[in-house]
PDB file of C-alpha atoms in Angstrom:
ATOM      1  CA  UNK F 953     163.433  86.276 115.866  1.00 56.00           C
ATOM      2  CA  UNK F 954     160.776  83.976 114.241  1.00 58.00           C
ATOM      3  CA  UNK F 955     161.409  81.692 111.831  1.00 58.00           C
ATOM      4  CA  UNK F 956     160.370  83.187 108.281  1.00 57.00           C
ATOM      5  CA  UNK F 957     158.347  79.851 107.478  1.00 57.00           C
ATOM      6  CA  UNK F 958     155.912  80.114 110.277  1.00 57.00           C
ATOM      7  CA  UNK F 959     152.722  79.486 108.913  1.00 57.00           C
ATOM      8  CA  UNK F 960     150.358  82.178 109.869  1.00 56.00           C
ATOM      9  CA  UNK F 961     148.165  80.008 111.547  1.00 56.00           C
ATOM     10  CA  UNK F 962     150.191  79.021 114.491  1.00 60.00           C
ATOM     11  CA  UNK F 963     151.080  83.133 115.228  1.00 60.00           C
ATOM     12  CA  UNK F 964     149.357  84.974 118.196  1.00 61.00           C
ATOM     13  CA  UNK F 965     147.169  88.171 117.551  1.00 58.00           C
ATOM     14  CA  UNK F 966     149.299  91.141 119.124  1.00 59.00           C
ATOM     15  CA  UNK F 967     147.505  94.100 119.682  1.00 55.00           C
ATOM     16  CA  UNK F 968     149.682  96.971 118.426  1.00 56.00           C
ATOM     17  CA  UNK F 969     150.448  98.940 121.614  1.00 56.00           C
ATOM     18  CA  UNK F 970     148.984 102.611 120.662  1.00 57.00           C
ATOM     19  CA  UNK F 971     145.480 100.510 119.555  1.00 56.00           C
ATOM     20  CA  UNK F 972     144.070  99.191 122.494  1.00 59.00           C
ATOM     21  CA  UNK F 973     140.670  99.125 120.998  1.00 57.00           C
ATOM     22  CA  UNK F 974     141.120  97.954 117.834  1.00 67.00           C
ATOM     23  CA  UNK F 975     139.129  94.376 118.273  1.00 71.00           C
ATOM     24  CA  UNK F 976     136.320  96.884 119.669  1.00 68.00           C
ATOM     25  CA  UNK F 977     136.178  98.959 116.582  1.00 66.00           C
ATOM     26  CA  UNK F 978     136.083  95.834 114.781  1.00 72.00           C
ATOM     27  CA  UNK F 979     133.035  94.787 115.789  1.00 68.00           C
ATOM     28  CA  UNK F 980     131.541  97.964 115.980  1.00 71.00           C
ATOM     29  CA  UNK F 981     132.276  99.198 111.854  1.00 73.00           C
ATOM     30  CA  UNK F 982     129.904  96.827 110.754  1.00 72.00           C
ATOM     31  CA  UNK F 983     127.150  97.140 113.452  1.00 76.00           C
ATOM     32  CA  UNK F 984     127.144 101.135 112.241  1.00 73.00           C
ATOM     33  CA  UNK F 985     126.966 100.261 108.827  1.00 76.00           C
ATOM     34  CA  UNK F 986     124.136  97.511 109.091  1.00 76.00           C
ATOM     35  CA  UNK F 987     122.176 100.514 110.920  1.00 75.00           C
ATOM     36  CA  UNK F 988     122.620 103.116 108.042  1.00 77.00           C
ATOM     37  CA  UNK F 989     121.005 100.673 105.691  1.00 77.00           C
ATOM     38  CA  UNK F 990     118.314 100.344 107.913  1.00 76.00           C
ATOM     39  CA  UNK F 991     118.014 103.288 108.191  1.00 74.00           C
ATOM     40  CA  UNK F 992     117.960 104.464 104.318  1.00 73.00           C
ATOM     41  CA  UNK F 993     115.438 101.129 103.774  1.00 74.00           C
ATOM     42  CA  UNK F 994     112.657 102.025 106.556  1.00 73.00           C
ATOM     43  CA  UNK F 995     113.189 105.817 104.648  1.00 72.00           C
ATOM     44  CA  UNK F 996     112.480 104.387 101.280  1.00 68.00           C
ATOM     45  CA  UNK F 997     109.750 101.897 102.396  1.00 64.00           C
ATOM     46  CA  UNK F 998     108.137 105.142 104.064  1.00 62.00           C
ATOM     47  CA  UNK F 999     108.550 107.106 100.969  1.00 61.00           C
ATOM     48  CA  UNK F1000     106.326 104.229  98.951  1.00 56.00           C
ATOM     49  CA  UNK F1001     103.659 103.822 101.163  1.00 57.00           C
ATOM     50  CA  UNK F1002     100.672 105.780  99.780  1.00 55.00           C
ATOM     51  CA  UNK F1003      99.758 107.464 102.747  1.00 64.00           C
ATOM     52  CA  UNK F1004      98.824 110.957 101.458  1.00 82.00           C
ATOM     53  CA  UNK F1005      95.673 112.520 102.199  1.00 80.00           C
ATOM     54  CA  UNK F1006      95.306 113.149  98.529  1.00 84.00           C
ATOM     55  CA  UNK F1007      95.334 109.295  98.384  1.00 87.00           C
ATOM     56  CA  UNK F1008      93.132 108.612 101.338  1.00 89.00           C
ATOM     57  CA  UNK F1009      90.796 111.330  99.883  1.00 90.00           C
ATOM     58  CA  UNK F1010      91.034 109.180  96.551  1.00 91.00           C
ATOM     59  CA  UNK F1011      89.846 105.526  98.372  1.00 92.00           C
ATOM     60  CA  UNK F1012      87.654 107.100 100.333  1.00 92.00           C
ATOM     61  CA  UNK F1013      85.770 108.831  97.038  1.00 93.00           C
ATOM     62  CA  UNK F1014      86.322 105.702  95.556  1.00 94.00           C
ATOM     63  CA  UNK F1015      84.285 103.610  98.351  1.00 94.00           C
ATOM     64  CA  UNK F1016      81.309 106.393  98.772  1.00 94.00           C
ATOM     65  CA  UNK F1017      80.662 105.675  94.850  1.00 94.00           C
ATOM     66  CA  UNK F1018      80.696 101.957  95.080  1.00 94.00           C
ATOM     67  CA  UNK F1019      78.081 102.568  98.194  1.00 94.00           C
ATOM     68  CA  UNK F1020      76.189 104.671  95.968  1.00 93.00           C
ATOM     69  CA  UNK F1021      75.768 101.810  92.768  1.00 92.00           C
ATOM     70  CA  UNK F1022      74.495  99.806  95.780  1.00 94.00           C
ATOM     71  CA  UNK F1023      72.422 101.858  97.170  1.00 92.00           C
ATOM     72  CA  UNK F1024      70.789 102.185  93.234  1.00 91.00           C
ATOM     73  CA  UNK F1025      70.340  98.814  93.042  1.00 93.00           C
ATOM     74  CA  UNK F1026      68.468  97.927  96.576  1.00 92.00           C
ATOM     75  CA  UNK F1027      66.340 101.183  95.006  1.00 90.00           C
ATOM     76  CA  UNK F1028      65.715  99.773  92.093  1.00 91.00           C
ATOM     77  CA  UNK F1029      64.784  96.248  93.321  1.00 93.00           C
ATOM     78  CA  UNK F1030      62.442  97.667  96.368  1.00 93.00           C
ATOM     79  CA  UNK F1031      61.300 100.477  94.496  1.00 91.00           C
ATOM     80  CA  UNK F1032      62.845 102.595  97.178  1.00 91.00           C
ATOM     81  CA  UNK F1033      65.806 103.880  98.669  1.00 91.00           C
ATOM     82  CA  UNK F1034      66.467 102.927 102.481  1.00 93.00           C
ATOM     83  CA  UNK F1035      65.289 105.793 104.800  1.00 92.00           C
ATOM     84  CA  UNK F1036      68.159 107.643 106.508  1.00 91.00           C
ATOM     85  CA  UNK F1037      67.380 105.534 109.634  1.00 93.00           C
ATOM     86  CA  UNK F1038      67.498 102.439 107.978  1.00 94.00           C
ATOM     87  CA  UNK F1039      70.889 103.961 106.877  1.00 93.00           C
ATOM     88  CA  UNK F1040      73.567 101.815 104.878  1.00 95.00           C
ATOM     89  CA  UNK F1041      72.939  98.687 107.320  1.00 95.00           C
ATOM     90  CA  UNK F1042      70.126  97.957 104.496  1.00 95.00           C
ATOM     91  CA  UNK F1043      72.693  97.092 102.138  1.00 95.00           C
ATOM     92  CA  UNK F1044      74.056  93.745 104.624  1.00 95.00           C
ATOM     93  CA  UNK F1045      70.405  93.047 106.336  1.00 94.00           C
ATOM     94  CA  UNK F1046      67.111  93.397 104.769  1.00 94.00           C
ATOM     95  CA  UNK F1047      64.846  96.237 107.464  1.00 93.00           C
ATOM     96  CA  UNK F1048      61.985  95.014 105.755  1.00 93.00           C
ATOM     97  CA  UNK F1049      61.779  95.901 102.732  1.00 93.00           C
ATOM     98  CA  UNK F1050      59.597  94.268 100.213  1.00 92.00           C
ATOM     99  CA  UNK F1051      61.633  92.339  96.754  1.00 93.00           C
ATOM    100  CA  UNK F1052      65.098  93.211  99.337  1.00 94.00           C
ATOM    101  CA  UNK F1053      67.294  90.787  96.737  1.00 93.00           C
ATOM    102  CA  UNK F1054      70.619  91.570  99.156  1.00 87.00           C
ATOM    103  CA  UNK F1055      73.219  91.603 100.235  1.00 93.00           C
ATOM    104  CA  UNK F1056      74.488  94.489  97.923  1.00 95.00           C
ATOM    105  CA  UNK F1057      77.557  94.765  99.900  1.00 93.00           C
ATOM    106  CA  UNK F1058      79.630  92.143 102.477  1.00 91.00           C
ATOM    107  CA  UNK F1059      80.683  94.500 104.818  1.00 92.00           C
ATOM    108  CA  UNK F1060      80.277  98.316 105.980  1.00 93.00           C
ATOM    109  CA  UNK F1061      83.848  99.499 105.969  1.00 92.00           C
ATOM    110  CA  UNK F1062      84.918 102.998 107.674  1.00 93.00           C
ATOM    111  CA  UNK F1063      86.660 105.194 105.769  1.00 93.00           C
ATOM    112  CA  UNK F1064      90.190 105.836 105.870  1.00 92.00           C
ATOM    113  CA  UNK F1065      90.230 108.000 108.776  1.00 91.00           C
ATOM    114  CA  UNK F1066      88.260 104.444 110.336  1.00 93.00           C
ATOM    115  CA  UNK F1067      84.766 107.097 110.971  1.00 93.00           C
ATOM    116  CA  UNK F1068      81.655 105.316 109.028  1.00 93.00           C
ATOM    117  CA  UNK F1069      80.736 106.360 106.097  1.00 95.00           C
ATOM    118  CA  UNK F1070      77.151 108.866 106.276  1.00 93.00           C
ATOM    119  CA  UNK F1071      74.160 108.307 104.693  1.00 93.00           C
ATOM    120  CA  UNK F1072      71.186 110.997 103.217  1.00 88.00           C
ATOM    121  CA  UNK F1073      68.470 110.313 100.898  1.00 84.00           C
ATOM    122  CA  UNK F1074      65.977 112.904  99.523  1.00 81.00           C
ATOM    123  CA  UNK F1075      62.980 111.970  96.714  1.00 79.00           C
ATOM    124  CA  UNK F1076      65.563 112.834  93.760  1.00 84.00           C
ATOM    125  CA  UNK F1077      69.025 111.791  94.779  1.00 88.00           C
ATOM    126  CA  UNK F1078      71.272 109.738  97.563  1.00 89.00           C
ATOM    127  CA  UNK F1079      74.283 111.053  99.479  1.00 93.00           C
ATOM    128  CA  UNK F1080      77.143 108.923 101.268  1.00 94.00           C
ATOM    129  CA  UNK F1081      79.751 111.176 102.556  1.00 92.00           C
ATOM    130  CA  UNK F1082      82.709 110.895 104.809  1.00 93.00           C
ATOM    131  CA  UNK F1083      83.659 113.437 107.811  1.00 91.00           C
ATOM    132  CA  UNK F1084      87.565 113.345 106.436  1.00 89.00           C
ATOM    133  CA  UNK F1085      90.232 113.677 108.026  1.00 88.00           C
ATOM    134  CA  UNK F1086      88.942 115.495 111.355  1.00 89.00           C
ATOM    135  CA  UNK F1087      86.112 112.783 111.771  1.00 89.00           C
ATOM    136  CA  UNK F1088      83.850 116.211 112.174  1.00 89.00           C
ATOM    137  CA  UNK F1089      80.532 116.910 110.127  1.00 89.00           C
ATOM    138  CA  UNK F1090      79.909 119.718 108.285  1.00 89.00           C
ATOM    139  CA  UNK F1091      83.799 120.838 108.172  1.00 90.00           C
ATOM    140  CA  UNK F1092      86.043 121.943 104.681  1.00 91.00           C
ATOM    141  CA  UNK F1093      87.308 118.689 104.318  1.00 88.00           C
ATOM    142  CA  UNK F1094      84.360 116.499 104.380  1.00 91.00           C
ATOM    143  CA  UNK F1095      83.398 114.873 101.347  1.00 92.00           C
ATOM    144  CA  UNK F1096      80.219 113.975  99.924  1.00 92.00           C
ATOM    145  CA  UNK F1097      79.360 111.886  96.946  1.00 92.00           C
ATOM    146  CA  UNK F1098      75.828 112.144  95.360  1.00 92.00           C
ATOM    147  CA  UNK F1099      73.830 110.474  92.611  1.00 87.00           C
ATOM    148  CA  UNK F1100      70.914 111.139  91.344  1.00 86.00           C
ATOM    149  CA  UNK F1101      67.623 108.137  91.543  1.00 76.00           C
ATOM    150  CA  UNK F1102      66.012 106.637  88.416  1.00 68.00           C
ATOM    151  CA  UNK F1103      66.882 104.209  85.788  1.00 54.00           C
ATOM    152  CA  UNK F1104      68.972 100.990  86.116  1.00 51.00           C
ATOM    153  CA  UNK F1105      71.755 101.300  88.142  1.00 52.00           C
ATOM    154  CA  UNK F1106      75.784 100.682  86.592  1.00 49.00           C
TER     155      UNK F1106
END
């Protein structure tokens, strides 16, 4: 019998005979619990990123309009808009183009599908469109963005 004073300390571990993997399960509660809150925080960090199409529809909208203010403005300071094979390169390098005050953009960025952005022009109005989601022309969800030439651009 041990003495009743026996500090805890200086008493060996027993494993209690019908638990022979006790120290096992030990180790492993906390490992499965650590990987459920992983789990529910790579779920919730999914659920927040703003990867709908709605939402790539949105930027991409978003980035054929700011194309199309520059385009106005290169048209407005040349007199001209940049012929469809000049394209939207004439918004970064000057082709030529007489009074060319530029750049009107940086950088030509693709659009959220990473296809680059298209480019028409015809005497009353400019297009810059995007091939969506299926990086196809001329398909249901390709969008197009126009605006018509003349005046000072916003």
């Amino acid at each position: 019998m041990r003495p009743f004073f026996q500090s805890h300390a200086t008493r060996q571990p027993t494993l209690h005979p019908t638990m022979p993997g006790r120290p096992l399960l030990r180790f492993l509660v906390p490992i499965v619990i650590l990987a459920a809150l992983g789990a529910a925080l790579v779920q919730t960090a999914r659920q927040l990123k703003p990867d709908t199409v709605a939402s790539q529809r949105q930027l991409a909208t978003d980035n054929a309009h700011t194309l199309l203010v520059a385009l106005q403005r290169l048209a407005f300071d040349c007199g001209r808009p940049p012929t469809e094979r000049e394209g939207l390169v004439a918004l970064i390098h000057n082709p030529g183009m007489t009074n060319w005050q530029g750049p009107y953009i940086f950088e030509l960025k693709p659009d959220p599908w990473g296809h680059t952005f298209r480019y028409g022009e015809s005497p009353h109005e400019l297009r810059v469109g995007s091939d969506g989601v299926d990086g196809q022309p001329d398909t249901t969800d390709d969008l197009w963005c126009v605006q018509p030439l003349g005046g000072r651009p916003g």
